[in-house]
Amino acid sequence: MNILLIHAPILAMLLSLLGSFLCVAIGMFSGRRAVELFSGIFTTASMIFSLLTVINVFLIDGPYVYYMGGWPPPVGIPYVIDRFSAPMSLVVSVIFSTTMIYSMRYIERDRDVKWYYSLRFLMQAGMYGLLFSGDMFHIFVMLELMGLSAILLVPFRKEVKASVEAGIKYGIYDILAISIYYLSTAMVFGMFGSMTIAEIAAKLGGYESPFSGGMFAGPSALPVIVALIVWSFTIGSAIVPQHFWLPDAHSMAPSSISAILSGLLVQVNIAVLARILFDGFAAGSIQGSALGLYLLVILGTISCLAGAAFMLVQSDIKRLIAYSTITNLGFITIGFGIGTSLGASAAYLHIINHAFVKASLFMIAGVFIHATGSRDIRALRGISKALPGTSSLYTVGTLAAIGFPPLNMFWSKLLLILSVLSAGGAYSYLVLPMVVAIVFESIAQIRLLAIIYSGEKRAVNCHPSTSVILSIGAMIGIIIVTGLVPNLLFELSGLAAGDLLNVDGYIDLVLNSLEYPTP
């Protein structure tokens, strides 16, 4: 195995951590341009390492485990680099890179940009750690890293009172979510004597570790642990009825940060939850663990309907996009919740597709707000004649969001509907609320497009720079291209779902890589 390829995902994370520190150090002795140049170099390097990781996992060596410090679990922390985590790390890198280019002009009038870029790097490192980590306590640490960054970035423009309020509200919910998760990890350690996800699954199957022994308690507390974990992550991913922080946080944050929060942060939470449920607690195959899947289906159904319904009454463009995120998170949780291979594949594909669509919509919304000086949807009347290129990009992003063929989200929404139908039984009835949610979202999005393209040409305060248009155009280009190659997307998501649902393979990968005895 090539040493560079083995270390690539870890180097991406370490570069982000180092970048967070150096941004502040450079900003204290140099100007903002030096900070931006440095941030651009490090962000690009992280994206290259993420791309190398994907190439290695899919084309060269396949899935593998990276033991931090060379220590095997439960002493060390395993980083699982497989077909579930690697593509999502590349999505994280691409969106951070494009929003980096966007940010250079978007926040050019803001002060203390060294803290802005530093916190972005800290959040990026937290996302890498969450996606790769095979240890539940390490996940807790990375949740804190990612959450703290978001709490401080939402009210970055602290002179805006509503932004500060949104940041405080998000902080309260984030602390609550992390506290609940911490409680669940304490219960996990008390029951299993280990925080390693693979060991937890192995011990549920009767395995006794040479280091930590077997289970220290009966499985009676398992439903409580699963419920607490689901509760924690559904707060973090804003699943109804724990969504109250999202519309404010995503709408009041700078649009470059809204793109990350809506495109990545909430969806990384869902992906990590799926990893814990399926690979840690063998969800659906062990009594007590199936509770988590039932909760996901119920909460996901409520979320997709509630989010779409709230979209119909929004007058703020960023709040409309934020409620669309809640709707699509509902679709994703339904896909994972039905527990089938097709459902997990559809949910995974929707995470990736939605990430690019939602990030691009928030970035374009930021352009509209700068140009008009207003967040009110009615202020966008006639904007298409003043900003035709930007309006065209927003149109493509909107059509993708509502599932217009052949754009990328059409395929993942179609796959989600097919997955509930193929699951059979009561799951088939989920098609009705899903279709209703899609219709409601389409009405709200098309109403906004109608406003953009109606009326006389309106005056604008500014026009977007070339770098801003290029960064948005890159995102829209990904949306179009991925929509035109659905077979490739289906194969990718199928492989990711296969790694997620293969609990025995996950255990073997983590515990046997260093000739660690397993059942």
Short mmCIF file of C-alpha atoms in Angstrom, two decimals:
data_model
loop_
_atom_site.label_atom_id
_atom_site.label_comp_id
_atom_site.label_asym_id
_atom_site.label_seq_id
_atom_site.Cartn_x
_atom_site.Cartn_y
_atom_site.Cartn_z
CA MET A 1 0.00 0.00 0.00
CA ASN A 2 1.23 3.48 -0.87
CA ILE A 3 2.14 5.42 2.29
CA LEU A 4 0.77 8.72 0.96
CA LEU A 5 -2.55 7.13 0.06
CA ILE A 6 -2.83 5.46 3.47
CA HIS A 7 -2.25 8.74 5.28
CA ALA A 8 -4.29 10.92 2.88
CA PRO A 9 -7.54 11.14 4.91
CA ILE A 10 -5.62 11.83 8.11
CA LEU A 11 -3.52 14.49 6.39
CA ALA A 12 -6.72 16.19 5.18
CA MET A 13 -7.96 16.39 8.76
CA LEU A 14 -4.61 17.43 10.24
CA LEU A 15 -4.17 20.14 7.60
CA SER A 16 -7.55 21.54 8.61
CA LEU A 17 -6.60 21.55 12.30
CA LEU A 18 -3.25 23.16 11.54
CA GLY A 19 -4.93 25.65 9.22
CA SER A 20 -7.25 26.74 12.00
CA PHE A 21 -4.28 27.70 14.19
CA LEU A 22 -2.18 29.25 11.42
CA CYS A 23 -5.01 31.45 10.11
CA VAL A 24 -5.05 33.29 13.42
CA ALA A 25 -1.27 33.43 13.65
CA ILE A 26 -0.89 34.76 10.09
CA GLY A 27 -3.76 37.22 10.58
CA MET A 28 -2.07 38.74 13.61
CA PHE A 29 1.07 39.65 11.63
CA SER A 30 -0.17 40.02 8.03
CA GLY A 31 -3.19 41.34 6.15
CA ARG A 32 -6.36 39.58 5.13
CA ARG A 33 -4.98 38.71 1.71
CA ALA A 34 -2.27 36.58 3.30
CA VAL A 35 -4.91 34.77 5.36
CA GLU A 36 -7.05 34.18 2.27
CA LEU A 37 -4.10 32.94 0.23
CA PHE A 38 -3.03 30.57 2.96
CA SER A 39 -6.61 29.34 3.48
CA GLY A 40 -7.00 28.71 -0.23
CA ILE A 41 -3.80 26.64 -0.37
CA PHE A 42 -4.69 24.52 2.65
CA THR A 43 -8.29 24.01 1.53
CA THR A 44 -7.12 22.90 -1.91
CA ALA A 45 -4.57 20.54 -0.37
CA SER A 46 -7.27 18.99 1.82
CA MET A 47 -9.45 18.45 -1.24
CA ILE A 48 -6.58 16.75 -3.07
CA PHE A 49 -6.01 14.40 -0.13
CA SER A 50 -9.74 13.60 -0.03
CA LEU A 51 -9.69 12.84 -3.75
CA LEU A 52 -6.69 10.55 -3.26
CA THR A 53 -8.61 8.80 -0.48
CA VAL A 54 -11.55 8.08 -2.79
CA ILE A 55 -9.24 6.84 -5.56
CA ASN A 56 -7.46 4.56 -3.12
CA VAL A 57 -10.64 3.10 -1.61
CA PHE A 58 -12.45 2.51 -4.90
CA LEU A 59 -9.67 1.75 -7.36
CA ILE A 60 -6.53 0.59 -5.56
CA ASP A 61 -6.49 -0.88 -2.05
CA GLY A 62 -10.16 -0.87 -1.06
CA PRO A 63 -11.52 -0.11 2.44
CA TYR A 64 -9.03 -0.08 5.28
CA VAL A 65 -8.62 1.03 8.88
CA TYR A 66 -6.17 3.66 10.08
CA TYR A 67 -5.21 3.19 13.72
CA MET A 68 -4.30 6.53 15.25
CA GLY A 69 -0.83 6.18 16.79
CA GLY A 70 -0.72 2.54 15.70
CA TRP A 71 -2.72 1.43 18.74
CA PRO A 72 -5.48 -1.17 18.19
CA PRO A 73 -8.92 -0.71 19.77
CA PRO A 74 -10.12 -0.31 22.44
CA VAL A 75 -6.86 1.43 23.42
CA GLY A 76 -6.55 3.38 20.18
CA ILE A 77 -9.00 5.13 17.89
CA PRO A 78 -9.74 3.41 14.56
CA TYR A 79 -10.49 5.57 11.54
CA VAL A 80 -12.57 3.53 9.09
CA ILE A 81 -11.83 4.56 5.51
CA ASP A 82 -14.44 2.79 3.41
CA ARG A 83 -16.90 3.39 0.58
CA PHE A 84 -19.35 5.01 2.97
CA SER A 85 -17.02 7.56 4.56
CA ALA A 86 -14.56 8.36 1.76
CA PRO A 87 -17.00 9.85 -0.82
CA MET A 88 -18.63 12.00 1.84
CA SER A 89 -15.23 13.34 2.89
CA LEU A 90 -14.69 14.42 -0.73
CA VAL A 91 -18.09 16.14 -0.76
CA VAL A 92 -17.04 18.00 2.41
CA SER A 93 -13.79 19.06 0.75
CA VAL A 94 -15.43 20.25 -2.47
CA ILE A 95 -18.07 22.34 -0.70
CA PHE A 96 -15.51 23.90 1.64
CA SER A 97 -13.32 24.70 -1.37
CA THR A 98 -16.08 26.36 -3.39
CA THR A 99 -17.36 28.33 -0.41
CA MET A 100 -13.76 29.38 0.24
CA ILE A 101 -13.60 31.01 -3.20
CA TYR A 102 -17.05 32.51 -2.64
CA SER A 103 -16.04 33.89 0.76
CA MET A 104 -13.15 35.98 -0.53
CA ARG A 105 -15.57 38.50 -2.01
CA TYR A 106 -18.63 37.75 0.10
CA ILE A 107 -17.00 38.82 3.37
CA GLU A 108 -14.58 41.37 1.92
CA ARG A 109 -16.11 44.14 4.06
CA ASP A 110 -16.04 42.14 7.29
CA ARG A 111 -13.36 42.56 9.92
CA ASP A 112 -11.38 39.89 11.80
CA VAL A 113 -11.56 37.48 8.88
CA LYS A 114 -8.76 35.44 10.43
CA TRP A 115 -11.33 34.10 12.92
CA TYR A 116 -13.78 33.36 10.11
CA TYR A 117 -11.31 31.21 8.21
CA SER A 118 -9.93 29.65 11.40
CA LEU A 119 -13.37 28.48 12.50
CA ARG A 120 -14.13 27.16 9.02
CA PHE A 121 -11.03 24.96 9.20
CA LEU A 122 -12.00 23.78 12.67
CA MET A 123 -15.46 22.79 11.41
CA GLN A 124 -13.96 21.01 8.41
CA ALA A 125 -11.64 19.00 10.65
CA GLY A 126 -14.58 18.04 12.87
CA MET A 127 -16.52 16.75 9.87
CA TYR A 128 -13.61 14.60 8.68
CA GLY A 129 -13.24 13.16 12.17
CA LEU A 130 -16.95 12.38 12.44
CA LEU A 131 -17.13 10.63 9.09
CA PHE A 132 -14.07 8.42 9.66
CA SER A 133 -14.17 7.76 13.40
CA GLY A 134 -14.90 4.25 14.65
CA ASP A 135 -14.96 5.28 18.31
CA MET A 136 -18.03 6.70 20.04
CA PHE A 137 -16.16 8.94 22.46
CA HIS A 138 -14.00 10.31 19.65
CA ILE A 139 -17.26 11.12 17.85
CA PHE A 140 -18.24 13.13 20.95
CA VAL A 141 -15.02 15.15 20.70
CA MET A 142 -15.54 15.81 17.00
CA LEU A 143 -19.15 16.84 17.59
CA GLU A 144 -17.86 19.45 20.03
CA LEU A 145 -15.28 20.63 17.50
CA MET A 146 -17.83 20.99 14.72
CA GLY A 147 -20.54 22.42 16.97
CA LEU A 148 -18.33 25.04 18.63
CA SER A 149 -17.25 26.32 15.21
CA ALA A 150 -20.84 26.60 14.03
CA ILE A 151 -21.97 28.33 17.23
CA LEU A 152 -19.36 31.05 16.67
CA LEU A 153 -19.83 31.35 12.89
CA VAL A 154 -23.61 31.78 12.92
CA PRO A 155 -23.32 35.18 14.70
CA PHE A 156 -20.09 36.12 12.89
CA ARG A 157 -21.69 39.45 11.99
CA LYS A 158 -22.29 40.23 15.64
CA GLU A 159 -23.57 43.72 14.91
CA VAL A 160 -26.78 42.08 13.64
CA LYS A 161 -28.91 41.35 16.71
CA ALA A 162 -30.91 38.57 15.01
CA SER A 163 -27.66 36.75 14.13
CA VAL A 164 -26.53 36.79 17.75
CA GLU A 165 -29.94 35.48 18.87
CA ALA A 166 -29.75 32.71 16.27
CA GLY A 167 -26.27 31.79 17.45
CA ILE A 168 -27.40 31.59 21.07
CA LYS A 169 -30.39 29.46 20.12
CA TYR A 170 -28.20 27.12 18.10
CA GLY A 171 -25.72 26.95 20.96
CA ILE A 172 -28.41 25.90 23.44
CA TYR A 173 -29.68 23.12 21.18
CA ASP A 174 -26.17 21.97 20.29
CA ILE A 175 -25.12 21.75 23.94
CA LEU A 176 -28.30 19.81 24.70
CA ALA A 177 -27.63 17.37 21.84
CA ILE A 178 -23.99 16.82 22.85
CA SER A 179 -24.95 16.36 26.50
CA ILE A 180 -27.51 13.69 25.61
CA TYR A 181 -24.95 11.94 23.44
CA TYR A 182 -22.38 12.09 26.25
CA LEU A 183 -24.88 10.42 28.57
CA SER A 184 -25.40 7.66 26.01
CA THR A 185 -21.63 7.07 25.72
CA ALA A 186 -21.41 6.67 29.50
CA MET A 187 -24.13 4.02 29.33
CA VAL A 188 -22.39 2.33 26.39
CA PHE A 189 -19.11 2.09 28.30
CA GLY A 190 -20.91 0.78 31.35
CA MET A 191 -22.54 -1.97 29.29
CA PHE A 192 -19.74 -2.88 26.87
CA GLY A 193 -16.52 -1.69 28.51
CA SER A 194 -15.52 -0.23 25.14
CA MET A 195 -16.28 2.76 22.95
CA THR A 196 -15.19 1.12 19.69
CA ILE A 197 -18.21 0.78 17.40
CA ALA A 198 -17.00 -2.53 15.94
CA GLU A 199 -16.43 -4.01 19.40
CA ILE A 200 -19.92 -3.02 20.48
CA ALA A 201 -21.42 -4.89 17.54
CA ALA A 202 -19.13 -7.89 18.12
CA LYS A 203 -20.02 -8.09 21.81
CA LEU A 204 -23.72 -8.05 20.99
CA GLY A 205 -22.92 -11.22 19.03
CA GLY A 206 -21.19 -12.88 21.99
CA TYR A 207 -17.60 -11.75 21.44
CA GLU A 208 -15.23 -11.33 24.41
CA SER A 209 -12.33 -8.94 23.91
CA PRO A 210 -8.90 -9.91 25.26
CA PHE A 211 -8.63 -6.38 26.61
CA SER A 212 -12.10 -5.36 27.76
CA GLY A 213 -13.86 -8.70 28.22
CA GLY A 214 -17.48 -9.26 27.29
CA MET A 215 -20.63 -7.31 28.07
CA PHE A 216 -20.83 -6.01 31.64
CA ALA A 217 -24.63 -5.83 31.69
CA GLY A 218 -27.63 -7.39 30.03
CA PRO A 219 -29.15 -5.88 26.88
CA SER A 220 -32.17 -4.49 28.74
CA ALA A 221 -30.80 -0.94 28.58
CA LEU A 222 -30.10 -1.14 24.84
CA PRO A 223 -33.40 0.51 23.76
CA VAL A 224 -32.70 3.42 26.13
CA ILE A 225 -29.18 3.88 24.73
CA VAL A 226 -30.44 3.76 21.15
CA ALA A 227 -33.24 6.23 21.92
CA LEU A 228 -30.77 8.67 23.51
CA ILE A 229 -28.41 8.46 20.54
CA VAL A 230 -31.24 9.01 18.07
CA TRP A 231 -32.51 11.92 20.18
CA SER A 232 -29.08 13.53 20.20
CA PHE A 233 -28.42 13.28 16.49
CA THR A 234 -31.94 14.27 15.45
CA ILE A 235 -31.43 17.49 17.40
CA GLY A 236 -28.14 18.02 15.60
CA SER A 237 -29.72 17.35 12.22
CA ALA A 238 -32.88 19.39 12.97
CA ILE A 239 -35.42 16.60 12.55
CA VAL A 240 -38.93 17.72 13.55
CA PRO A 241 -39.92 18.36 16.36
CA GLN A 242 -36.35 19.37 17.25
CA HIS A 243 -35.85 21.66 14.29
CA PHE A 244 -36.45 25.04 15.88
CA TRP A 245 -32.84 26.17 15.78
CA LEU A 246 -32.29 25.49 12.06
CA PRO A 247 -34.42 28.17 10.29
CA ASP A 248 -32.88 30.94 12.40
CA ALA A 249 -29.30 29.65 12.33
CA HIS A 250 -29.25 28.87 8.61
CA SER A 251 -30.96 32.09 7.61
CA MET A 252 -29.03 34.49 9.88
CA ALA A 253 -25.54 33.07 9.34
CA PRO A 254 -23.44 34.54 6.49
CA SER A 255 -24.58 32.82 3.30
CA SER A 256 -21.19 31.14 2.84
CA ILE A 257 -21.70 29.53 6.25
CA SER A 258 -25.39 28.77 5.59
CA ALA A 259 -24.22 26.75 2.58
CA ILE A 260 -22.00 24.63 4.84
CA LEU A 261 -24.54 24.27 7.64
CA SER A 262 -27.36 23.24 5.32
CA GLY A 263 -25.28 21.32 2.80
CA LEU A 264 -23.00 19.47 5.22
CA LEU A 265 -23.39 19.88 8.97
CA VAL A 266 -26.89 18.48 9.42
CA GLN A 267 -26.27 15.70 6.93
CA VAL A 268 -22.99 14.62 8.51
CA ASN A 269 -25.00 14.16 11.72
CA ILE A 270 -27.40 11.81 9.92
CA ALA A 271 -24.54 9.86 8.33
CA VAL A 272 -22.82 9.36 11.69
CA LEU A 273 -26.10 8.28 13.27
CA ALA A 274 -26.54 5.68 10.51
CA ARG A 275 -23.01 4.40 11.11
CA ILE A 276 -23.62 3.98 14.85
CA LEU A 277 -27.04 2.35 14.44
CA PHE A 278 -26.13 -0.08 11.68
CA ASP A 279 -22.50 -0.91 12.42
CA GLY A 280 -22.59 -0.47 16.19
CA PHE A 281 -25.98 -1.79 17.18
CA ALA A 282 -26.78 -3.91 14.10
CA ALA A 283 -30.06 -2.02 13.74
CA GLY A 284 -32.96 -4.18 12.66
CA SER A 285 -31.27 -7.49 13.46
CA ILE A 286 -30.90 -7.24 17.24
CA GLN A 287 -33.86 -6.83 19.57
CA GLY A 288 -33.89 -3.35 21.04
CA SER A 289 -31.75 -1.76 18.34
CA ALA A 290 -34.62 -1.72 15.83
CA LEU A 291 -36.21 1.03 17.92
CA GLY A 292 -33.82 3.49 16.31
CA LEU A 293 -35.07 2.67 12.82
CA TYR A 294 -38.72 3.01 13.83
CA LEU A 295 -37.97 6.42 15.32
CA LEU A 296 -36.22 7.52 12.13
CA VAL A 297 -39.20 6.54 9.97
CA ILE A 298 -41.72 8.32 12.22
CA LEU A 299 -39.65 11.48 12.69
CA GLY A 300 -38.61 11.54 9.04
CA THR A 301 -42.21 11.41 7.86
CA ILE A 302 -43.19 14.27 10.15
CA SER A 303 -40.14 16.29 9.07
CA CYS A 304 -40.71 16.03 5.33
CA LEU A 305 -44.33 17.13 5.70
CA ALA A 306 -43.75 19.89 8.26
CA GLY A 307 -40.76 21.36 6.44
CA ALA A 308 -42.60 21.50 3.11
CA ALA A 309 -45.70 23.01 4.72
CA PHE A 310 -43.66 25.77 6.37
CA MET A 311 -42.04 26.55 3.02
CA LEU A 312 -45.42 27.65 1.67
CA VAL A 313 -45.70 30.57 4.10
CA GLN A 314 -42.16 31.95 4.03
CA SER A 315 -41.37 35.47 2.85
CA ASP A 316 -37.63 35.29 3.62
CA ILE A 317 -35.63 33.55 0.87
CA LYS A 318 -33.08 32.02 3.25
CA ARG A 319 -35.75 30.71 5.61
CA LEU A 320 -37.54 29.13 2.65
CA ILE A 321 -34.34 27.32 1.68
CA ALA A 322 -33.76 26.34 5.32
CA TYR A 323 -37.19 24.71 5.61
CA SER A 324 -36.46 22.87 2.37
CA THR A 325 -33.47 21.36 4.17
CA ILE A 326 -35.77 20.07 6.92
CA THR A 327 -37.98 18.46 4.28
CA ASN A 328 -35.09 16.68 2.60
CA LEU A 329 -33.59 15.56 5.89
CA GLY A 330 -36.94 13.87 6.48
CA PHE A 331 -36.54 11.98 3.20
CA ILE A 332 -33.03 10.89 4.20
CA THR A 333 -34.08 9.62 7.63
CA ILE A 334 -36.95 7.66 6.06
CA GLY A 335 -34.48 5.98 3.69
CA PHE A 336 -32.19 4.92 6.51
CA GLY A 337 -35.13 4.10 8.76
CA ILE A 338 -36.69 1.42 6.57
CA GLY A 339 -33.43 -0.48 7.05
CA THR A 340 -33.13 -2.04 3.60
CA SER A 341 -30.16 -1.94 1.27
CA LEU A 342 -32.12 0.08 -1.29
CA GLY A 343 -33.31 2.51 1.39
CA ALA A 344 -29.80 3.09 2.72
CA SER A 345 -28.50 3.49 -0.83
CA ALA A 346 -31.21 6.06 -1.66
CA ALA A 347 -30.62 7.96 1.59
CA TYR A 348 -26.86 8.08 0.99
CA LEU A 349 -27.33 9.30 -2.57
CA HIS A 350 -29.77 11.97 -1.38
CA ILE A 351 -27.25 13.20 1.21
CA ILE A 352 -24.66 13.81 -1.51
CA ASN A 353 -27.08 15.30 -4.04
CA HIS A 354 -28.77 17.52 -1.50
CA ALA A 355 -25.42 18.78 -0.21
CA PHE A 356 -24.50 20.34 -3.55
CA VAL A 357 -27.98 21.64 -4.31
CA LYS A 358 -28.56 23.28 -0.96
CA ALA A 359 -25.08 24.79 -0.75
CA SER A 360 -25.50 26.36 -4.19
CA LEU A 361 -28.94 27.78 -3.38
CA PHE A 362 -27.67 29.49 -0.22
CA MET A 363 -24.69 30.90 -2.08
CA ILE A 364 -26.96 32.37 -4.78
CA ALA A 365 -29.36 33.68 -2.14
CA GLY A 366 -26.39 35.58 -0.68
CA VAL A 367 -25.81 37.22 -4.07
CA PHE A 368 -29.46 38.24 -4.29
CA ILE A 369 -29.42 39.69 -0.77
CA HIS A 370 -26.27 41.71 -1.48
CA ALA A 371 -27.73 42.97 -4.74
CA THR A 372 -31.13 44.01 -3.36
CA GLY A 373 -30.30 44.79 0.26
CA SER A 374 -33.28 42.67 1.33
CA ARG A 375 -34.06 39.08 2.25
CA ASP A 376 -37.74 39.49 1.38
CA ILE A 377 -38.83 37.34 -1.53
CA ARG A 378 -40.90 40.21 -2.92
CA ALA A 379 -37.74 42.29 -3.30
CA LEU A 380 -36.56 39.78 -5.93
CA ARG A 381 -39.24 40.78 -8.43
CA GLY A 382 -37.48 41.61 -11.69
CA ILE A 383 -34.05 40.46 -10.46
CA SER A 384 -33.73 38.08 -13.41
CA LYS A 385 -33.45 41.03 -15.79
CA ALA A 386 -30.76 42.70 -13.68
CA LEU A 387 -28.82 39.52 -12.88
CA PRO A 388 -29.71 37.08 -15.69
CA GLY A 389 -26.72 34.76 -15.17
CA THR A 390 -27.20 34.42 -11.43
CA SER A 391 -30.95 33.93 -11.89
CA SER A 392 -30.30 31.15 -14.41
CA LEU A 393 -28.03 29.38 -11.93
CA TYR A 394 -30.67 29.71 -9.24
CA THR A 395 -33.26 28.27 -11.59
CA VAL A 396 -31.17 25.16 -12.23
CA GLY A 397 -30.57 24.74 -8.48
CA THR A 398 -34.29 25.14 -7.75
CA LEU A 399 -35.32 22.65 -10.41
CA ALA A 400 -32.83 20.19 -8.95
CA ALA A 401 -34.26 20.78 -5.46
CA ILE A 402 -37.80 19.91 -6.53
CA GLY A 403 -36.59 16.81 -8.37
CA PHE A 404 -36.84 17.92 -11.99
CA PRO A 405 -35.34 15.33 -14.36
CA PRO A 406 -32.59 14.73 -15.25
CA LEU A 407 -30.97 16.79 -12.46
CA ASN A 408 -29.33 14.91 -9.61
CA MET A 409 -32.03 15.08 -6.90
CA PHE A 410 -34.60 13.61 -9.28
CA TRP A 411 -32.75 10.31 -9.15
CA SER A 412 -32.32 10.19 -5.38
CA LYS A 413 -35.97 11.15 -4.76
CA LEU A 414 -37.08 8.51 -7.23
CA LEU A 415 -34.86 5.94 -5.53
CA LEU A 416 -36.27 6.90 -2.11
CA ILE A 417 -39.84 6.37 -3.33
CA LEU A 418 -38.90 3.04 -4.90
CA SER A 419 -37.20 1.99 -1.66
CA VAL A 420 -40.33 2.44 0.48
CA LEU A 421 -42.42 0.65 -2.13
CA SER A 422 -40.01 -2.27 -2.28
CA ALA A 423 -39.89 -2.49 1.53
CA GLY A 424 -43.56 -3.47 1.40
CA GLY A 425 -46.01 -3.69 4.26
CA ALA A 426 -46.81 -0.48 6.12
CA TYR A 427 -43.76 1.20 4.61
CA SER A 428 -45.54 1.39 1.24
CA TYR A 429 -47.93 3.95 2.71
CA LEU A 430 -45.00 6.34 3.21
CA VAL A 431 -45.23 7.17 -0.48
CA LEU A 432 -48.25 9.41 0.17
CA PRO A 433 -46.63 11.82 2.67
CA MET A 434 -43.44 11.85 0.60
CA VAL A 435 -45.30 12.82 -2.57
CA VAL A 436 -47.32 15.45 -0.68
CA ALA A 437 -44.08 16.93 0.66
CA ILE A 438 -42.56 16.99 -2.83
CA VAL A 439 -45.66 18.78 -4.18
CA PHE A 440 -45.64 21.37 -1.38
CA GLU A 441 -41.93 22.03 -1.85
CA SER A 442 -42.39 22.36 -5.61
CA ILE A 443 -45.20 24.92 -5.16
CA ALA A 444 -43.07 27.03 -2.81
CA GLN A 445 -39.98 26.90 -5.02
CA ILE A 446 -41.84 27.59 -8.27
CA ARG A 447 -43.65 30.53 -6.62
CA LEU A 448 -40.24 32.03 -5.86
CA LEU A 449 -39.07 31.48 -9.44
CA ALA A 450 -42.23 33.18 -10.71
CA ILE A 451 -41.39 36.25 -8.65
CA ILE A 452 -37.79 36.31 -9.85
CA TYR A 453 -38.86 36.26 -13.50
CA SER A 454 -41.83 38.65 -13.22
CA GLY A 455 -41.99 42.44 -13.24
CA GLU A 456 -39.75 45.11 -14.70
CA LYS A 457 -36.00 45.20 -14.38
CA ARG A 458 -35.10 46.35 -10.90
CA ALA A 459 -32.08 48.34 -9.79
CA VAL A 460 -29.40 46.44 -7.89
CA ASN A 461 -26.70 47.60 -5.48
CA CYS A 462 -23.95 45.45 -6.97
CA HIS A 463 -23.16 42.63 -9.34
CA PRO A 464 -21.45 39.38 -8.33
CA SER A 465 -17.74 39.10 -9.04
CA THR A 466 -16.27 36.58 -11.43
CA SER A 467 -14.93 34.44 -8.56
CA VAL A 468 -18.37 34.27 -6.94
CA ILE A 469 -20.03 33.22 -10.20
CA LEU A 470 -17.32 30.63 -10.86
CA SER A 471 -17.71 29.08 -7.40
CA ILE A 472 -21.50 28.87 -7.81
CA GLY A 473 -21.13 27.66 -11.39
CA ALA A 474 -18.87 24.83 -10.24
CA MET A 475 -21.57 23.65 -7.83
CA ILE A 476 -24.31 23.87 -10.46
CA GLY A 477 -22.05 22.05 -12.90
CA ILE A 478 -21.72 19.17 -10.44
CA ILE A 479 -25.51 19.08 -10.07
CA ILE A 480 -25.98 18.82 -13.84
CA VAL A 481 -23.17 16.34 -14.52
CA THR A 482 -24.11 13.97 -11.70
CA GLY A 483 -27.69 14.05 -12.89
CA LEU A 484 -26.61 12.95 -16.35
CA VAL A 485 -24.76 9.85 -15.07
CA PRO A 486 -27.35 8.20 -12.79
CA ASN A 487 -25.92 4.70 -13.21
CA LEU A 488 -22.61 5.84 -11.75
CA LEU A 489 -24.45 7.43 -8.82
CA PHE A 490 -26.52 4.30 -8.22
CA GLU A 491 -23.39 2.16 -8.20
CA LEU A 492 -21.60 4.53 -5.81
CA SER A 493 -24.50 4.69 -3.37
CA GLY A 494 -25.02 0.93 -3.60
CA LEU A 495 -21.40 0.28 -2.61
CA ALA A 496 -21.67 2.78 0.25
CA ALA A 497 -24.85 1.13 1.52
CA GLY A 498 -23.19 -2.27 1.21
CA ASP A 499 -20.34 -1.19 3.48
CA LEU A 500 -22.78 0.39 5.94
CA LEU A 501 -25.04 -2.66 6.24
CA ASN A 502 -22.27 -5.27 6.26
CA VAL A 503 -21.84 -5.42 10.04
CA ASP A 504 -19.70 -8.58 9.96
CA GLY A 505 -17.46 -7.00 7.36
CA TYR A 506 -17.13 -3.84 9.45
CA ILE A 507 -16.19 -5.85 12.55
CA ASP A 508 -13.69 -7.89 10.61
CA LEU A 509 -12.16 -4.79 8.99
CA VAL A 510 -11.67 -2.96 12.29
CA LEU A 511 -10.66 -5.81 14.59
CA ASN A 512 -8.78 -8.10 12.24
CA SER A 513 -6.61 -5.56 10.42
CA LEU A 514 -3.92 -5.93 13.09
CA GLU A 515 -4.59 -9.66 13.59
CA TYR A 516 -6.89 -8.74 16.44
CA PRO A 517 -8.90 -11.84 17.53
CA THR A 518 -12.59 -11.71 16.65
CA PRO A 519 -15.45 -14.23 16.85
#
